[in-house]
Amino acid sequence: MRHLARRTATGLCSIGMLLIATGCAPRIYSFPAPEFERARLFQAPDVLPPILGVRVEYRVNGRPVPEEAAASRDFIANLLGRNQLTQIVPPAAVSAVTPILKLSIDHTFDEGKARSAGFQSGMTFGAADRDIRDDFSVRISLSDPRKNRRRDVLYDTGQNGVYRHAVVTRIGGSTAGLLPSDYPGAYQRMLESVVAGFLKDLHLAGQESNPIIFVPDTREDP
């Protein structure tokens, strides 16, 4: 996220100067895609182990991006600790018996549009009043070596518990009801919603004798 934020800031400055030079400077802002649920961690159930390690993998169009993985890991760990949902174990202190929350984040966007607009990050721009999407597919798992494996939560979706979300970037247009921000801020709100949704599902699954988290496949038909 830090890496994308740096590249995004440079791109925004360049496009902003171009728009000003041409006498037209519509506002550029981002927000989590409104068709997905907005969930907050301070409202999430208390279902995590008392201590927890966090691991994150991050890929952009299939390519691993370690900088984004580290930034997302730090954000999630800070958010969980700040909301007093668990005590975060630093990566260097994680042991074989430490419970682990693992996220595998796949970020996809149209690389052709990005190149044509002069951007290398997920942020792509077109004409004013146009929405551009960065799609995210997040696989989340919670493993606790101290638990009986039969009580581990199962994931039954054909996609292994995948949560989908998106960040929308808009040039111009209305901001009504969208909580607009910069791209990193919108990404963080999106990621919080995904993690909070997982904790809600984890709570519901834990009430079942054979706990299963069912996450429907929300992709559109090809």
mmCIF file of C-alpha atoms in Angstrom, residues 36-168:
data_model
loop_
_atom_site.group_PDB
_atom_site.id
_atom_site.type_symbol
_atom_site.label_atom_id
_atom_site.label_comp_id
_atom_site.label_asym_id
_atom_site.label_seq_id
_atom_site.Cartn_x
_atom_site.Cartn_y
_atom_site.Cartn_z
ATOM 1 C CA PHE A 36 -20.401 -4.244 -1.120
ATOM 2 C CA GLU A 37 -21.227 -4.159 2.596
ATOM 3 C CA ARG A 38 -19.507 -1.524 4.727
ATOM 4 C CA ALA A 39 -18.379 -3.266 7.926
ATOM 5 C CA ARG A 40 -16.324 -1.850 10.791
ATOM 6 C CA LEU A 41 -13.968 -3.750 13.075
ATOM 7 C CA PHE A 42 -15.147 -1.969 16.211
ATOM 8 C CA GLN A 43 -18.508 -3.671 15.600
ATOM 9 C CA ALA A 44 -16.975 -7.105 14.924
ATOM 10 C CA PRO A 45 -17.537 -10.018 17.349
ATOM 11 C CA ASP A 46 -14.775 -10.996 19.753
ATOM 12 C CA VAL A 47 -13.848 -14.343 18.179
ATOM 13 C CA LEU A 48 -10.077 -14.173 17.722
ATOM 14 C CA PRO A 49 -7.549 -15.985 19.935
ATOM 15 C CA PRO A 50 -6.053 -13.775 22.703
ATOM 16 C CA ILE A 51 -2.732 -13.666 20.826
ATOM 17 C CA LEU A 52 -2.381 -13.703 17.066
ATOM 18 C CA GLY A 53 0.160 -13.495 14.284
ATOM 19 C CA VAL A 54 -0.803 -11.864 10.984
ATOM 20 C CA ARG A 55 0.565 -12.855 7.595
ATOM 21 C CA VAL A 56 -0.312 -11.287 4.254
ATOM 22 C CA GLU A 57 0.437 -12.167 0.651
ATOM 23 C CA TYR A 58 -0.275 -9.515 -1.990
ATOM 24 C CA ARG A 59 -0.363 -9.960 -5.745
ATOM 25 C CA VAL A 60 -1.091 -7.396 -8.445
ATOM 26 C CA ASN A 61 -2.365 -9.055 -11.614
ATOM 27 C CA GLY A 62 -0.704 -12.269 -10.470
ATOM 28 C CA ARG A 63 2.673 -10.741 -9.548
ATOM 29 C CA PRO A 64 3.798 -10.810 -5.879
ATOM 30 C CA VAL A 65 4.379 -7.344 -4.409
ATOM 31 C CA PRO A 66 6.171 -7.722 -1.037
ATOM 32 C CA GLU A 67 5.945 -3.986 -0.229
ATOM 33 C CA GLU A 68 2.153 -4.080 -0.421
ATOM 34 C CA ALA A 69 2.023 -7.277 1.623
ATOM 35 C CA ALA A 70 4.073 -5.682 4.409
ATOM 36 C CA ALA A 71 2.040 -2.456 4.415
ATOM 37 C CA SER A 72 -1.272 -4.349 4.462
ATOM 38 C CA ARG A 73 -0.025 -6.629 7.236
ATOM 39 C CA ASP A 74 0.971 -3.623 9.368
ATOM 40 C CA PHE A 75 -2.397 -1.954 8.786
ATOM 41 C CA ILE A 76 -4.413 -5.060 9.727
ATOM 42 C CA ALA A 77 -2.287 -5.778 12.799
ATOM 43 C CA ASN A 78 -2.620 -2.190 14.004
ATOM 44 C CA LEU A 79 -6.368 -2.173 13.386
ATOM 45 C CA LEU A 80 -6.984 -5.439 15.254
ATOM 46 C CA GLY A 81 -4.883 -4.295 18.196
ATOM 47 C CA ARG A 82 -6.420 -0.824 18.303
ATOM 48 C CA ASN A 83 -9.901 -2.323 18.450
ATOM 49 C CA GLN A 84 -8.757 -4.647 21.270
ATOM 50 C CA LEU A 85 -9.805 -7.767 19.364
ATOM 51 C CA THR A 86 -6.519 -9.553 20.082
ATOM 52 C CA GLN A 87 -2.884 -8.992 21.001
ATOM 53 C CA ILE A 88 -0.668 -9.007 17.927
ATOM 54 C CA VAL A 89 2.514 -11.059 17.983
ATOM 55 C CA PRO A 90 5.380 -9.391 16.042
ATOM 56 C CA PRO A 91 6.533 -11.448 13.027
ATOM 57 C CA ALA A 92 9.884 -12.237 14.633
ATOM 58 C CA ALA A 93 8.153 -13.641 17.746
ATOM 59 C CA VAL A 94 5.723 -15.992 15.936
ATOM 60 C CA SER A 95 6.273 -19.611 16.984
ATOM 61 C CA ALA A 96 4.954 -23.010 15.917
ATOM 62 C CA VAL A 97 2.045 -22.693 18.366
ATOM 63 C CA THR A 98 1.039 -19.099 17.547
ATOM 64 C CA PRO A 99 -2.448 -18.752 15.996
ATOM 65 C CA ILE A 100 -2.179 -17.180 12.539
ATOM 66 C CA LEU A 101 -4.577 -14.989 10.586
ATOM 67 C CA LYS A 102 -3.510 -15.227 6.949
ATOM 68 C CA LEU A 103 -4.745 -13.097 4.081
ATOM 69 C CA SER A 104 -3.962 -13.715 0.427
ATOM 70 C CA ILE A 105 -4.886 -10.570 -1.503
ATOM 71 C CA ASP A 106 -5.250 -10.644 -5.291
ATOM 72 C CA HIS A 107 -5.525 -7.146 -6.774
ATOM 73 C CA THR A 108 -6.506 -6.922 -10.438
ATOM 74 C CA PHE A 109 -6.889 -3.994 -12.815
ATOM 75 C CA ASP A 110 -6.702 -3.306 -16.538
ATOM 76 C CA GLU A 111 -3.002 -2.956 -17.292
ATOM 77 C CA GLY A 112 -3.638 -1.726 -20.830
ATOM 78 C CA LYS A 113 -5.676 1.218 -19.601
ATOM 79 C CA ALA A 114 -3.074 1.955 -16.939
ATOM 80 C CA ARG A 115 -0.249 2.053 -19.470
ATOM 81 C CA SER A 116 -2.219 4.229 -21.856
ATOM 82 C CA ALA A 117 -2.832 6.695 -19.024
ATOM 83 C CA GLY A 118 0.817 6.622 -17.927
ATOM 84 C CA PHE A 119 0.260 4.748 -14.651
ATOM 85 C CA GLN A 120 1.908 1.603 -13.313
ATOM 86 C CA SER A 121 -0.242 1.169 -10.209
ATOM 87 C CA GLY A 122 -3.804 -0.067 -10.059
ATOM 88 C CA MET A 123 -5.100 3.465 -10.512
ATOM 89 C CA THR A 124 -6.216 4.129 -14.070
ATOM 90 C CA PHE A 125 -7.859 7.252 -15.382
ATOM 91 C CA GLY A 126 -10.007 8.180 -18.323
ATOM 92 C CA ALA A 127 -12.306 11.065 -19.095
ATOM 93 C CA ALA A 128 -14.100 13.110 -16.439
ATOM 94 C CA ASP A 129 -17.115 11.552 -14.741
ATOM 95 C CA ARG A 130 -15.748 8.073 -15.357
ATOM 96 C CA ASP A 131 -15.429 5.352 -12.697
ATOM 97 C CA ILE A 132 -12.363 3.112 -12.714
ATOM 98 C CA ARG A 133 -12.251 -0.092 -10.628
ATOM 99 C CA ASP A 134 -9.504 -1.910 -8.793
ATOM 100 C CA ASP A 135 -10.884 -5.350 -7.907
ATOM 101 C CA PHE A 136 -9.772 -7.363 -4.889
ATOM 102 C CA SER A 137 -10.200 -11.047 -4.083
ATOM 103 C CA VAL A 138 -9.131 -11.818 -0.510
ATOM 104 C CA ARG A 139 -8.726 -15.350 0.805
ATOM 105 C CA ILE A 140 -8.688 -15.412 4.624
ATOM 106 C CA SER A 141 -7.896 -18.267 6.972
ATOM 107 C CA LEU A 142 -7.445 -18.586 10.733
ATOM 108 C CA SER A 143 -5.328 -21.458 12.017
ATOM 109 C CA ASP A 144 -4.752 -22.282 15.683
ATOM 110 C CA PRO A 145 -2.279 -25.151 16.290
ATOM 111 C CA ARG A 146 -3.489 -25.435 19.885
ATOM 112 C CA LYS A 147 -7.032 -26.391 18.822
ATOM 113 C CA ASN A 148 -8.389 -29.787 17.938
ATOM 114 C CA ARG A 149 -8.372 -29.860 14.150
ATOM 115 C CA ARG A 150 -11.947 -31.092 14.056
ATOM 116 C CA ARG A 151 -13.007 -27.734 15.466
ATOM 117 C CA ASP A 152 -11.144 -25.728 12.859
ATOM 118 C CA VAL A 153 -13.409 -23.666 10.639
ATOM 119 C CA LEU A 154 -13.978 -25.174 7.212
ATOM 120 C CA TYR A 155 -14.386 -23.181 4.024
ATOM 121 C CA ASP A 156 -16.901 -24.511 1.521
ATOM 122 C CA THR A 157 -17.323 -22.316 -1.530
ATOM 123 C CA GLY A 158 -15.281 -23.889 -4.287
ATOM 124 C CA GLN A 159 -13.108 -20.791 -3.823
ATOM 125 C CA ASN A 160 -11.803 -21.588 -0.330
ATOM 126 C CA GLY A 161 -13.432 -18.701 1.483
ATOM 127 C CA VAL A 162 -12.828 -15.837 -0.912
ATOM 128 C CA TYR A 163 -14.128 -12.361 -0.109
ATOM 129 C CA ARG A 164 -14.486 -9.919 -2.986
ATOM 130 C CA HIS A 165 -14.465 -6.149 -2.919
ATOM 131 C CA ALA A 166 -13.333 -3.216 -5.049
ATOM 132 C CA VAL A 167 -12.055 0.344 -4.877
ATOM 133 C CA VAL A 168 -13.581 2.815 -7.307
#
